[in-house]
CSV table of C-alpha atoms in Angstrom, one decimal:
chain,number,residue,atom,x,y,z
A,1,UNK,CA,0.0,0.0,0.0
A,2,UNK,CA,1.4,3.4,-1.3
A,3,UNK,CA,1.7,6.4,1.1
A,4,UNK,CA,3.0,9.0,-1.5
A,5,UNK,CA,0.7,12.3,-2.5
A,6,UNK,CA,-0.4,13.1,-5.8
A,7,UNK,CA,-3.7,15.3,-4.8
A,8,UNK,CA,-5.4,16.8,-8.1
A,9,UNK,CA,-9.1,17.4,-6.2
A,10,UNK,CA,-10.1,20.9,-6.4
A,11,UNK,CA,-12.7,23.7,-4.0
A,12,UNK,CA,-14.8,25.3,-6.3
A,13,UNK,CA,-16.0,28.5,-6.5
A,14,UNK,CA,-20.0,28.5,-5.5
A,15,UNK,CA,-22.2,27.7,-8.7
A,16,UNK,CA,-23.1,30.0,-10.4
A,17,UNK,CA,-27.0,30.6,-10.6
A,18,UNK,CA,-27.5,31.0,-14.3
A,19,UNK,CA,-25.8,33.0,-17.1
A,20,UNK,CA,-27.7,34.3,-20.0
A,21,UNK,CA,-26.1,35.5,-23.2
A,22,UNK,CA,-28.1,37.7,-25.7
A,23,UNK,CA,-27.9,40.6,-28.0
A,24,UNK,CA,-28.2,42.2,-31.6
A,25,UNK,CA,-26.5,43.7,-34.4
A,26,UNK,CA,-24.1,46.3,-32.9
A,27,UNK,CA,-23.0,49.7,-34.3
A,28,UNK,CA,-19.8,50.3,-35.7
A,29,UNK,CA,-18.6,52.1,-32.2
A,30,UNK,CA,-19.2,49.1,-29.6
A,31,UNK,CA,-17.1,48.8,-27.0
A,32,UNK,CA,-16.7,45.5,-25.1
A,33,UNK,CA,-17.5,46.0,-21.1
A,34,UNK,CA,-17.0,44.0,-18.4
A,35,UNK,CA,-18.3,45.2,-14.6
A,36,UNK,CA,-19.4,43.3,-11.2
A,37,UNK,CA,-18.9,42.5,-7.6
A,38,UNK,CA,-16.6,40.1,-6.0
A,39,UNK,CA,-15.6,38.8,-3.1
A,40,UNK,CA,-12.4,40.7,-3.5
A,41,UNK,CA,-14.5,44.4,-3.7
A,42,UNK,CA,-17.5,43.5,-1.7
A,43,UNK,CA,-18.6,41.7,1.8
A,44,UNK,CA,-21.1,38.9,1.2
A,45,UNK,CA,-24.0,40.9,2.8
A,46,UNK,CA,-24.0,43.5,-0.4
A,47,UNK,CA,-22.9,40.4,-2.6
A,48,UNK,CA,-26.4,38.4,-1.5
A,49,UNK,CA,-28.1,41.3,-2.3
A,50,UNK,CA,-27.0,42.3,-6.1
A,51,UNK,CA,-27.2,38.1,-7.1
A,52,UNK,CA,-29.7,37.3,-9.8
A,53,UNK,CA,-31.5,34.8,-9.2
A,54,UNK,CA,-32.3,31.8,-11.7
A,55,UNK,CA,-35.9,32.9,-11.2
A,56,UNK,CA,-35.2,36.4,-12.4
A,57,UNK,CA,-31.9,35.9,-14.8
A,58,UNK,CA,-34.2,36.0,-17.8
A,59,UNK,CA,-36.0,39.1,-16.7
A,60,UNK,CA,-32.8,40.9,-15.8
A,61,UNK,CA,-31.9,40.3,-19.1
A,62,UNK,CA,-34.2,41.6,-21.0
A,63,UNK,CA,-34.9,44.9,-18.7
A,64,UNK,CA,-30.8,45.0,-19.8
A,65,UNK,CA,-31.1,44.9,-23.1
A,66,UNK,CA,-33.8,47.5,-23.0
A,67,UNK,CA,-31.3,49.9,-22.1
A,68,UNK,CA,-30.8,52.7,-25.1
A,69,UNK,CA,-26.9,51.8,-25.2
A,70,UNK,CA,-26.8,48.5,-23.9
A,71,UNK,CA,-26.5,46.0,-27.6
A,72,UNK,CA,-25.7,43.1,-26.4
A,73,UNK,CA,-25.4,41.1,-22.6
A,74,UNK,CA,-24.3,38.5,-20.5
A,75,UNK,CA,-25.5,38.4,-16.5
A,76,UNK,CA,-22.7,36.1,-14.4
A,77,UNK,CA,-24.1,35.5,-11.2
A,78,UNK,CA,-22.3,33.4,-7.9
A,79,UNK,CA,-22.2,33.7,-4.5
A,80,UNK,CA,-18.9,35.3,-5.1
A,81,UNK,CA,-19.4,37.3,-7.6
A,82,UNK,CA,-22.2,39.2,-10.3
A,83,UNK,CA,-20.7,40.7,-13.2
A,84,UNK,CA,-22.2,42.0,-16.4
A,85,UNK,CA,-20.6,41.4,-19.6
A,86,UNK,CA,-21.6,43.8,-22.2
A,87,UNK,CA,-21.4,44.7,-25.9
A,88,UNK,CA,-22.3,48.6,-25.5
A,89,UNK,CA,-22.1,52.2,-27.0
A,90,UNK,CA,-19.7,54.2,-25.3
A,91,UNK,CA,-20.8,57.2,-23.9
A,92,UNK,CA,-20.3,59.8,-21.3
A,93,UNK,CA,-23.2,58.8,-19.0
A,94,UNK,CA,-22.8,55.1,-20.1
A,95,UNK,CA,-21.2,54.3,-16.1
A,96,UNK,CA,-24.1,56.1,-14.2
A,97,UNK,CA,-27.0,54.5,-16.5
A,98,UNK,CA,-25.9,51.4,-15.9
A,99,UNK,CA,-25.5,51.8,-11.9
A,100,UNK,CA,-28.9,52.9,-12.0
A,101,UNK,CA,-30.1,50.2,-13.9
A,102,UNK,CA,-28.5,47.9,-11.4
A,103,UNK,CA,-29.5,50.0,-8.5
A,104,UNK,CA,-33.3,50.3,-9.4
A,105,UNK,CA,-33.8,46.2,-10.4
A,106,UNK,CA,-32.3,45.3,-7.3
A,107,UNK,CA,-33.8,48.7,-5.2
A,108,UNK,CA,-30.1,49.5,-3.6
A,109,UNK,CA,-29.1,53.1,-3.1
A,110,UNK,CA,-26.0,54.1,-5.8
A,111,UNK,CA,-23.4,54.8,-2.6
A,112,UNK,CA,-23.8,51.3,-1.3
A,113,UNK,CA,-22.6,49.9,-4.6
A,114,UNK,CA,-20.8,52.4,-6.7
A,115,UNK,CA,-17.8,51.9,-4.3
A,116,UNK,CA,-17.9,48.0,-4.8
A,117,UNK,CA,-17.9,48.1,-8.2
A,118,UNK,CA,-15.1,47.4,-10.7
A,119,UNK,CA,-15.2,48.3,-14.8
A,120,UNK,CA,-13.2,47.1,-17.7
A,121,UNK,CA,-13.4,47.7,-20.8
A,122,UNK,CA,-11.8,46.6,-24.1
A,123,UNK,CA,-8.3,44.1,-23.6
A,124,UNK,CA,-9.4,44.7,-20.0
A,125,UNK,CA,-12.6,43.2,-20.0
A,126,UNK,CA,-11.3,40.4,-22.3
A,127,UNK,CA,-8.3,39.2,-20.1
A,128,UNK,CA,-10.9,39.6,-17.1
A,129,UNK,CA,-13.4,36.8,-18.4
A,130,UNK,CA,-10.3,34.9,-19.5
A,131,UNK,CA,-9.2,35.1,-16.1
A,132,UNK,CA,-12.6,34.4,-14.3
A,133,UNK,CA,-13.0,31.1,-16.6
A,134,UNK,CA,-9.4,29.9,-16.0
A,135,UNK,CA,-9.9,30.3,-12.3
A,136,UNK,CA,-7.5,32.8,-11.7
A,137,UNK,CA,-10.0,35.5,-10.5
A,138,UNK,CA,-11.7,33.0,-7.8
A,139,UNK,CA,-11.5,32.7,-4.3
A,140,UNK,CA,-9.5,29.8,-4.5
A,141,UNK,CA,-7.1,30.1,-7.0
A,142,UNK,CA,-7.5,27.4,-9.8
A,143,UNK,CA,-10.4,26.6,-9.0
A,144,UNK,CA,-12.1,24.4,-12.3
A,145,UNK,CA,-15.8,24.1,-11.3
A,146,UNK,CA,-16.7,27.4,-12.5
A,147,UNK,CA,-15.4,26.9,-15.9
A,148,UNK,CA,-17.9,23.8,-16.3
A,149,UNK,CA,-21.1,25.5,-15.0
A,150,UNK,CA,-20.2,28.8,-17.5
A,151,UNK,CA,-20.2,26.6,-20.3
A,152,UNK,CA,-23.7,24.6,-19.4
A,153,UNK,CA,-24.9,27.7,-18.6
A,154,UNK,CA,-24.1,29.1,-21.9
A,155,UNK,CA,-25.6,26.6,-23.9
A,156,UNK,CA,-28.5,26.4,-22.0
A,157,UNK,CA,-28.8,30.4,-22.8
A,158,UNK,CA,-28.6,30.1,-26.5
A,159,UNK,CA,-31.9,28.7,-26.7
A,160,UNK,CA,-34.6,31.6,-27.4
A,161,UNK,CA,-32.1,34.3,-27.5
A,162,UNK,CA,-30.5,35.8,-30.2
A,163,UNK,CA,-26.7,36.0,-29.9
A,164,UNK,CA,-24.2,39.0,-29.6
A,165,UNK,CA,-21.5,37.9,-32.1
A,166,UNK,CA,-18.6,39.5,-30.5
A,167,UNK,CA,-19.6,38.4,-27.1
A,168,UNK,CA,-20.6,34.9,-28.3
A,169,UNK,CA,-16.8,34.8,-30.3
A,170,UNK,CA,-14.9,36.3,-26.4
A,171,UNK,CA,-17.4,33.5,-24.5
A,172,UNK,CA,-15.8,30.7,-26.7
A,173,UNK,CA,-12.1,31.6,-27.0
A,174,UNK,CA,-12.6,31.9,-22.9
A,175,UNK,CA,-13.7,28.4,-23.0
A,176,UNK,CA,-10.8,27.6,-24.6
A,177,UNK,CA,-8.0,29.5,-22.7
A,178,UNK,CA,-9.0,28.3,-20.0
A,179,UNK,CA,-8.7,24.4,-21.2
A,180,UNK,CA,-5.4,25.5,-22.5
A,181,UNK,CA,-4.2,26.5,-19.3
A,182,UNK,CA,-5.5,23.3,-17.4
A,183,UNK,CA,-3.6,21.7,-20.1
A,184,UNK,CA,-0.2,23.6,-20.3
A,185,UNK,CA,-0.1,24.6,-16.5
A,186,UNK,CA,-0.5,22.9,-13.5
A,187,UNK,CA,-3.1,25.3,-11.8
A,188,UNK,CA,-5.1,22.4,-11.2
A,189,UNK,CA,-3.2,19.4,-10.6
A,190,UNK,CA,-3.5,19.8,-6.6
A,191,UNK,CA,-5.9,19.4,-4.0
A,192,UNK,CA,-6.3,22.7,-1.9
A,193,UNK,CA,-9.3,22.6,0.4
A,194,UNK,CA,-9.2,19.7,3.3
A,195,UNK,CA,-12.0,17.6,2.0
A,196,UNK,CA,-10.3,17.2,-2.0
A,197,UNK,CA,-7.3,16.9,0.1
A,198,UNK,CA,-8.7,13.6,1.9
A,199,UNK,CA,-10.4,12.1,-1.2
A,200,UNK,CA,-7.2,12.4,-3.4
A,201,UNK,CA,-5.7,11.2,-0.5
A,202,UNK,CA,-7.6,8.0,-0.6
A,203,UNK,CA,-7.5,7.6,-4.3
A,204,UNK,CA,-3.7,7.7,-4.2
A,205,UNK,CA,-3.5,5.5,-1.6
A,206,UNK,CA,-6.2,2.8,-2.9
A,207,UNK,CA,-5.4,3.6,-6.8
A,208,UNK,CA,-9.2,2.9,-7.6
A,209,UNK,CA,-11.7,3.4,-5.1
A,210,UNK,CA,-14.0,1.1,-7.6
A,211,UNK,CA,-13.5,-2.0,-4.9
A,212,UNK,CA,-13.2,0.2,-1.3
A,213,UNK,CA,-15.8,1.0,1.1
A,214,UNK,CA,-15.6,3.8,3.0
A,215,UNK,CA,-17.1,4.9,6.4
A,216,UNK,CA,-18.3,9.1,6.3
A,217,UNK,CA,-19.0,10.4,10.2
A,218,UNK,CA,-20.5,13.6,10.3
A,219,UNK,CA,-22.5,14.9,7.8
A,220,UNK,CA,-21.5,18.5,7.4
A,221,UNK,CA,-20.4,20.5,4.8
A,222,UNK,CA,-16.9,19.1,4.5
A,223,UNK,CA,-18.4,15.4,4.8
A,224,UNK,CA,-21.3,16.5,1.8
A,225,UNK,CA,-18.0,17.6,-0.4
A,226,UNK,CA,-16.3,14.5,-0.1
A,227,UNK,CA,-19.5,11.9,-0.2
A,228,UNK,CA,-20.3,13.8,-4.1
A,229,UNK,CA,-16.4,13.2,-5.1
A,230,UNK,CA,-16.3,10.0,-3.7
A,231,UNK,CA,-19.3,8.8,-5.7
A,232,UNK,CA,-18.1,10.8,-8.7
A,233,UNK,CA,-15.3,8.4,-8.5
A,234,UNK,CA,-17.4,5.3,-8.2
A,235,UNK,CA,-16.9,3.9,-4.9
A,236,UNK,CA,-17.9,0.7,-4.2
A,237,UNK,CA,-19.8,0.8,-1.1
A,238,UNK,CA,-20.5,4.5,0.7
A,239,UNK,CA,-21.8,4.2,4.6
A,240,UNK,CA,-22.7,7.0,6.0
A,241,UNK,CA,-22.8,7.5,10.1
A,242,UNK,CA,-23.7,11.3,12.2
A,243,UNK,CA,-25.2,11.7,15.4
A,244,UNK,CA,-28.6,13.1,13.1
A,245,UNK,CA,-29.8,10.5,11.3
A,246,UNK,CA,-32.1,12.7,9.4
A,247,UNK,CA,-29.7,15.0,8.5
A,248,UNK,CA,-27.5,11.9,7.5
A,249,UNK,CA,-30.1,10.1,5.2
A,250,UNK,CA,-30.7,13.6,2.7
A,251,UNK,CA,-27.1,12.9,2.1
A,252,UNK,CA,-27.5,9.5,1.7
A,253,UNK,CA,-30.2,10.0,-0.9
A,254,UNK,CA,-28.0,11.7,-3.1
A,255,UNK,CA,-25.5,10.0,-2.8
A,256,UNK,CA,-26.6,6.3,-2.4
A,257,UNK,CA,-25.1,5.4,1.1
A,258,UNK,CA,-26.1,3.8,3.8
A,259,UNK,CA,-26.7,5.6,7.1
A,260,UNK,CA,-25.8,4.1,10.7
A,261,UNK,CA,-25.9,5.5,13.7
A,262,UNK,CA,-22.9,6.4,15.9
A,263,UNK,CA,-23.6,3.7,18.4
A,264,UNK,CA,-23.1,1.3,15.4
A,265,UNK,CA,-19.5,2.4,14.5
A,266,UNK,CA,-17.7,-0.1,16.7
A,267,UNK,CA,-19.7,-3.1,15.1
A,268,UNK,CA,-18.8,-2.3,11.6
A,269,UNK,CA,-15.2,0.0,11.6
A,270,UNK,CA,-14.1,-3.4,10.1
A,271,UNK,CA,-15.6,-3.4,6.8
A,272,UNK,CA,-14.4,0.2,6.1
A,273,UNK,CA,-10.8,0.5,4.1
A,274,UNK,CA,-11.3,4.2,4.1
A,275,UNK,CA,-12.6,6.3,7.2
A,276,UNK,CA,-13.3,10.2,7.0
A,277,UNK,CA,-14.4,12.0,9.9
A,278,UNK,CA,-15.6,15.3,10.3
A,279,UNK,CA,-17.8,16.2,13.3
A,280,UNK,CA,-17.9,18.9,16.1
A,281,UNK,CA,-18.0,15.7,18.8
A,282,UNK,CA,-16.0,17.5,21.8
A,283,UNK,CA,-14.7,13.5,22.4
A,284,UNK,CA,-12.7,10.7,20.2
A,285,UNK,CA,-15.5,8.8,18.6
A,286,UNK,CA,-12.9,6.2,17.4
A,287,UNK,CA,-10.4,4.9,19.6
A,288,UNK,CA,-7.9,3.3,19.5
A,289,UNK,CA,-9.3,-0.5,20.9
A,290,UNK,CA,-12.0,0.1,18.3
A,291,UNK,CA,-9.3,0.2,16.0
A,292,UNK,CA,-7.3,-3.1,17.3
A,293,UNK,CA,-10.9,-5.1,17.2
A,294,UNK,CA,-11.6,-3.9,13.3
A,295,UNK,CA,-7.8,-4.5,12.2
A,296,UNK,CA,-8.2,-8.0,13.9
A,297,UNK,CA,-11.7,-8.8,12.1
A,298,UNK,CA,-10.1,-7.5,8.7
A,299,UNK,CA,-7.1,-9.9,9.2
A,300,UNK,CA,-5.0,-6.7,9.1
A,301,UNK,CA,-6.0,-5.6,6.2
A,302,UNK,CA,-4.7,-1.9,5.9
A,303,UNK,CA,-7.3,1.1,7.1
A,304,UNK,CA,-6.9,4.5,6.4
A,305,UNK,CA,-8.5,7.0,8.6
A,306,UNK,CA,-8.3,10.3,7.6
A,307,UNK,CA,-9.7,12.9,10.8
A,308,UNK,CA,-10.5,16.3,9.3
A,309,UNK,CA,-12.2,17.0,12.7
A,310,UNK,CA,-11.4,19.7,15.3
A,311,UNK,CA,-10.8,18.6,18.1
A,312,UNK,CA,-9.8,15.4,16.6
A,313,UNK,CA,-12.4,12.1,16.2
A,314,UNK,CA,-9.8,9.8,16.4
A,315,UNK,CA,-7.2,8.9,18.8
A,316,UNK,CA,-3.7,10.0,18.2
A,317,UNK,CA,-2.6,6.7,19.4
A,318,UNK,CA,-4.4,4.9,16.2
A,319,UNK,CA,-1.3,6.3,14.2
A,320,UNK,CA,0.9,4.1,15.5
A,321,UNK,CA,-1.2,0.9,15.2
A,322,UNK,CA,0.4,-1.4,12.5
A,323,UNK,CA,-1.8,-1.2,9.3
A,324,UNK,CA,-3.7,1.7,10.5
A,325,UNK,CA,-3.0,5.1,8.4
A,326,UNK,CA,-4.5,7.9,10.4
A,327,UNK,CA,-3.8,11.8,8.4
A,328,UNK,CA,-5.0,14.5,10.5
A,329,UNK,CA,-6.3,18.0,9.6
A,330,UNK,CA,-2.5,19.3,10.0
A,331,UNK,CA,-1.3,16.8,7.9
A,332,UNK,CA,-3.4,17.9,5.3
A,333,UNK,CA,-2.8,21.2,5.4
A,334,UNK,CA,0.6,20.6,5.0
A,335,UNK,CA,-0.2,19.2,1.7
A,336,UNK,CA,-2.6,22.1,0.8
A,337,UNK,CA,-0.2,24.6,1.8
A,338,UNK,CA,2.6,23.3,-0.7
A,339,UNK,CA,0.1,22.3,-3.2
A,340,UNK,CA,-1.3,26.1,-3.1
A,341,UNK,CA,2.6,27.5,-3.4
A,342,UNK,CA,2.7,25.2,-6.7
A,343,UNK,CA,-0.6,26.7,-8.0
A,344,UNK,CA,0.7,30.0,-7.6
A,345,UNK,CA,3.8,29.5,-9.5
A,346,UNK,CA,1.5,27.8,-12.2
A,347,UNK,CA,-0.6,30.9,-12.2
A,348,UNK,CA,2.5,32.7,-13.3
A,349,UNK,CA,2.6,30.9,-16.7
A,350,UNK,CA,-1.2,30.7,-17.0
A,351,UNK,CA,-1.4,34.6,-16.6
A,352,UNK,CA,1.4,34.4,-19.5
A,353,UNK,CA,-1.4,32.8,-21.6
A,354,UNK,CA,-3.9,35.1,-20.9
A,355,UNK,CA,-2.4,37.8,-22.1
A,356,UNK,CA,-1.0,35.9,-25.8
A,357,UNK,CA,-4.6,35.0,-26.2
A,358,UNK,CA,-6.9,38.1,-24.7
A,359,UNK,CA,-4.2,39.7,-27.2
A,360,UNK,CA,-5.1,37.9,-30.1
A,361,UNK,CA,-8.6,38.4,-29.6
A,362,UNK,CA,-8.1,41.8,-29.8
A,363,UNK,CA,-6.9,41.7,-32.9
A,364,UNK,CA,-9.7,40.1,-34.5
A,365,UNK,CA,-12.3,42.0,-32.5
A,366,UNK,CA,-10.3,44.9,-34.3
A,367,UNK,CA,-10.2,43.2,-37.9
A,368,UNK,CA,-14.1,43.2,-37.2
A,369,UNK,CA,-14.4,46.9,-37.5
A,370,UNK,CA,-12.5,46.6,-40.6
A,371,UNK,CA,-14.8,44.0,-41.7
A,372,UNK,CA,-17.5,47.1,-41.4
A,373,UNK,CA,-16.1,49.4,-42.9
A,374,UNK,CA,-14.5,47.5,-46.1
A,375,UNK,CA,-18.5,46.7,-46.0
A,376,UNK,CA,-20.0,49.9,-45.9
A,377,UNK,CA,-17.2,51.7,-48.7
A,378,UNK,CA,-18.4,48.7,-51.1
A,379,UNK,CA,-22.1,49.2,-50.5
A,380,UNK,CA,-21.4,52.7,-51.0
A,381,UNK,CA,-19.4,52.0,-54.0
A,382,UNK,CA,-22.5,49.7,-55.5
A,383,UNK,CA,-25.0,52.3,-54.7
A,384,UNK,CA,-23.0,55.1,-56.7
A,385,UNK,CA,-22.8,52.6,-59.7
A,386,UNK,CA,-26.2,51.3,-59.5
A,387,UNK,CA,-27.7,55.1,-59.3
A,388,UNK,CA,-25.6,56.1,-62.5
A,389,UNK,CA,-26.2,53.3,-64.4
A,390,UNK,CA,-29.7,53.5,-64.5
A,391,UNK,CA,-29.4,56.9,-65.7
A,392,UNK,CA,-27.4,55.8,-68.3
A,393,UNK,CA,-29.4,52.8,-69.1
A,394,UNK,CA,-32.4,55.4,-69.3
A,395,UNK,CA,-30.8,57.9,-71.5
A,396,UNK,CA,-30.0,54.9,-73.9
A,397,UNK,CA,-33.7,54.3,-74.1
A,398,UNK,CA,-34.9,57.5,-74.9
A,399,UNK,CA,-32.3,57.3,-77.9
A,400,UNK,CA,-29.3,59.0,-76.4
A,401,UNK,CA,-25.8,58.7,-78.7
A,402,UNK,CA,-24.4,55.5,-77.0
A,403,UNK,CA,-21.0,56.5,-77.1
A,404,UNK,CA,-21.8,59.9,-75.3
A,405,UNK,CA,-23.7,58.4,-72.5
A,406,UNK,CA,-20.7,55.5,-72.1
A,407,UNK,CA,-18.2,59.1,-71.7
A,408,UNK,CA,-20.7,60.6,-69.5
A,409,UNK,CA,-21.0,57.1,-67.6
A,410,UNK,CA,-16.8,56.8,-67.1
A,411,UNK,CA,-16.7,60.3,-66.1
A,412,UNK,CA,-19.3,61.1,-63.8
A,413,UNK,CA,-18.7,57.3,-61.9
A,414,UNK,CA,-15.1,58.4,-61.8
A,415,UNK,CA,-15.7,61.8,-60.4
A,416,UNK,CA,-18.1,60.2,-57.4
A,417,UNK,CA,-15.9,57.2,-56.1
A,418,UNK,CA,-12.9,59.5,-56.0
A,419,UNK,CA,-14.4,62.6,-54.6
A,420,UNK,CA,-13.7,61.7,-51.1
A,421,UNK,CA,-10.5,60.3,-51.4
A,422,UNK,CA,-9.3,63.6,-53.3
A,423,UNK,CA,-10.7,65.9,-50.1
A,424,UNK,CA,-8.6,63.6,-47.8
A,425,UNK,CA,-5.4,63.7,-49.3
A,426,UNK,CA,-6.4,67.8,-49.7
A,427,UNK,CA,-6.6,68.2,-46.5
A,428,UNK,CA,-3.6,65.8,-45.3
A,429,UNK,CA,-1.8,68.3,-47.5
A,430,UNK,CA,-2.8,71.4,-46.3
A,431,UNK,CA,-2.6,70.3,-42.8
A,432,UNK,CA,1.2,69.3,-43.5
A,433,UNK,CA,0.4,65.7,-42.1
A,434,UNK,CA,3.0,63.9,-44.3
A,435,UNK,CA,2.2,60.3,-42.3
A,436,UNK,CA,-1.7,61.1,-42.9
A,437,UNK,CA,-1.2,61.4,-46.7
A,438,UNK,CA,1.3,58.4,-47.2
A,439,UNK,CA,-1.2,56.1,-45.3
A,440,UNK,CA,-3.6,57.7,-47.7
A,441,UNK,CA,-1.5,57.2,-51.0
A,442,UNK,CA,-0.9,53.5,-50.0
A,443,UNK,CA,-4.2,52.9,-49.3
A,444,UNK,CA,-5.2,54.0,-52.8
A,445,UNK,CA,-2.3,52.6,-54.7
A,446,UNK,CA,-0.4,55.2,-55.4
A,447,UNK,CA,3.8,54.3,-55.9
């Protein structure tokens, strides 16, 4: 049996409620815009209070969009943060219209949030949703969770909503930087909350918990945690013991345990190869004679206890029991501690990523506007040719000479498309702006 660490479990950021994506055609001027709340800029009691609901996501959406220069939205909403992610016009009121809005749908006075807010725009609010997705904005850094529910919750908003181009194009390069960095870094690959720490712990240990049974007492936050990853990873028999057995059997619902009470502990310590305890019992609940009967039934088969508990569940002297692994809260820290120094160096090179790729997103949200206007000159373009030759196709049929109206065509069709040019390169001239009129010259050919 293996005692070595390798702990890739993660703490995840709290779900996020919903996200909505929706918008229309933009103007040529749209700026990208990305504002909130986190838990770095605000305490949880203003935090509660700006959170959309799933109930009232869709709602909020639309009262959003019904703002005069608001084209296109997304609404992020967690318990640790609510940030809207906007395609919009830029304006000089553009911050205090949309405080309001905020302010009025969730009836807060501007002073209570204004100072918690935070605002990017452009590169800035790229990099920031890159960032949030790659879980390098989050309470506990690397943290992968969030990246998952964004995603579901981004295909579940494409249904009945029509899609902001731009902001549907920065949602799935996001997507992808942050797989990239779980891929090129290693931001993720170690357990840095207690109750990931235990369950990697145990996988490690036990390679596949497909043939284990493990033994849960409490049924507490920290226990709920590690019951969902255990069964995530298949185990092969989940009990579940706490000194409230109702309390014990909602968790055994979901997760498919069975639920004992504490009394029962003793009797069946010996069919557990795994036990995790985590509950505010002032007093050992295992000790270690409980220990020597179970290791005696099991033949000495090996046990691993792993006591998140403080004060501890288990006896201290269980640890040095032959074929008893005991792993308290300290010794998991210890782990979490040096795992979260690694994630922190790995943060380093995924921040490196961010940047390469918010950067290159840039420069096709940039090619975009050239997209528009290469657009709009040929449109133009068409609409001077089509106006003049139906004139000239009229002329012809009122018996015009054919050879004048083809002269008077050339001419007049050359004097409208270069009629604009000509005034710029005038007025680079005359304004002595010799990089002006180069960038002019080479845009229209000229040697």
């Amino acid at each position: 049996m293996k005692r070595t660490f390798i702990d890739p479990a993660h703490l995840v950021e709290c779900a996020p409620q919903n996200l909505i994506i929706s918008g229309i055609n933009h103007p040529n001027h749209m700026t990208l815009l990305a504002l909130g709340i986190n838990h770095k800029t605000a305490p949880v009691a203003l935090r509660e209070r700006v959170t959309f609901t799933p109930d009232t996501l869709d709602q909020a959406l639309h009262s959003l969009l019904a703002q005069p220069l608001v084209q296109g939205g997304v609404v992020l909403s967690t318990c640790n943060r609510t940030e809207l992610y906007l395609s919009v016009e830029q304006r000089e009121n553009l911050q205090e219209q949309l405080v309001k809005w905020l302010c009025d749908y969730h009836q807060l006075s501007a002073e209570d949030v204004r100072q918690s807010l935070y605002w990017h725009y452009g590169d800035e609010a790229v990099s920031h949703l890159m960032r949030v997705a790659s879980g390098l904005d989050s309470l506990v850094l690397g943290e992968p969770q969030i990246l998952g529910q964004v995603k579901k919750a981004f295909a579940d908003s494409q249904r009945g909503h029509s899609l902001s181009s731009e902001l549907e194009r920065l949602f799935q390069k996001s997507f992808s930087v942050a797989k990239r960095v779980r891929t090129e870094t290693e931001i993720g690959a170690n357990a840095v909350s207690v109750a990931f720490a235990a369950c990697t712990l145990a996988r490690q240990i036990f390679e596949s918990l497909s043939t284990v049974n493990v033994l849960l007492i409490g049924a507490g936050e920290t226990i709920e945690l590690v019951a969902r990853h255990l069964r995530e990873h298949q185990v092969s028999r989940l009990m579940i013991a706490n000194r409230t057995r109702e309390r014990a059997h909602a968790l055994a619902e979901e997760t498919g345990a069975e639920v004992i009470g504490l009394a029962d502990i003793d009797s069946r310590l010996a069919e557990a190869d795994i036990i995790i305890s985590s509950t505010a019992s002032p007093l050992p609940i295992i000790g270690k004679g409980m220990v020597e009967r179970a290791l005696k039934k099991r033949r000495n088969q090996p046990m691993l206890l792993v006591d998140i508990a403080v004060p501890r569940d288990v006896e201290p002297e269980v640890g040095k029991l032959p074929d008893a692994y005991l792993y308290s809260v300290d010794d998991l820290q210890a782990i979490i501690e040096n795992n979260l120094a690694q994630r922190k160096a790995a943060a380093v090179q995924a921040e490196g990523i961010v940047m390469q790729e918010s950067g290159e997103f840039m420069c096709w949200l940039r090619a975009q506007s050239g997209v528009n206007s290469i657009r709009d000159y040929r449109s133009q373009a068409d609409q001077v040719r089509e106006e003049l030759q139906q004139r000239a196709l009229a002329a012809l049929q009122h018996g015009g000479d054919p050879e004048a109206i083809l002269r008077d065509l050339a001419h007049k069709l050359t004097n409208r498309l270069i009629h604009a040019p000509t005034k710029s390169l005038q007025q680079a001239a005359r304004d002595g702006d010799g990089e002006r009129l180069q960038i002019l010259r080479d845009s229209l050919g000229l040697e």
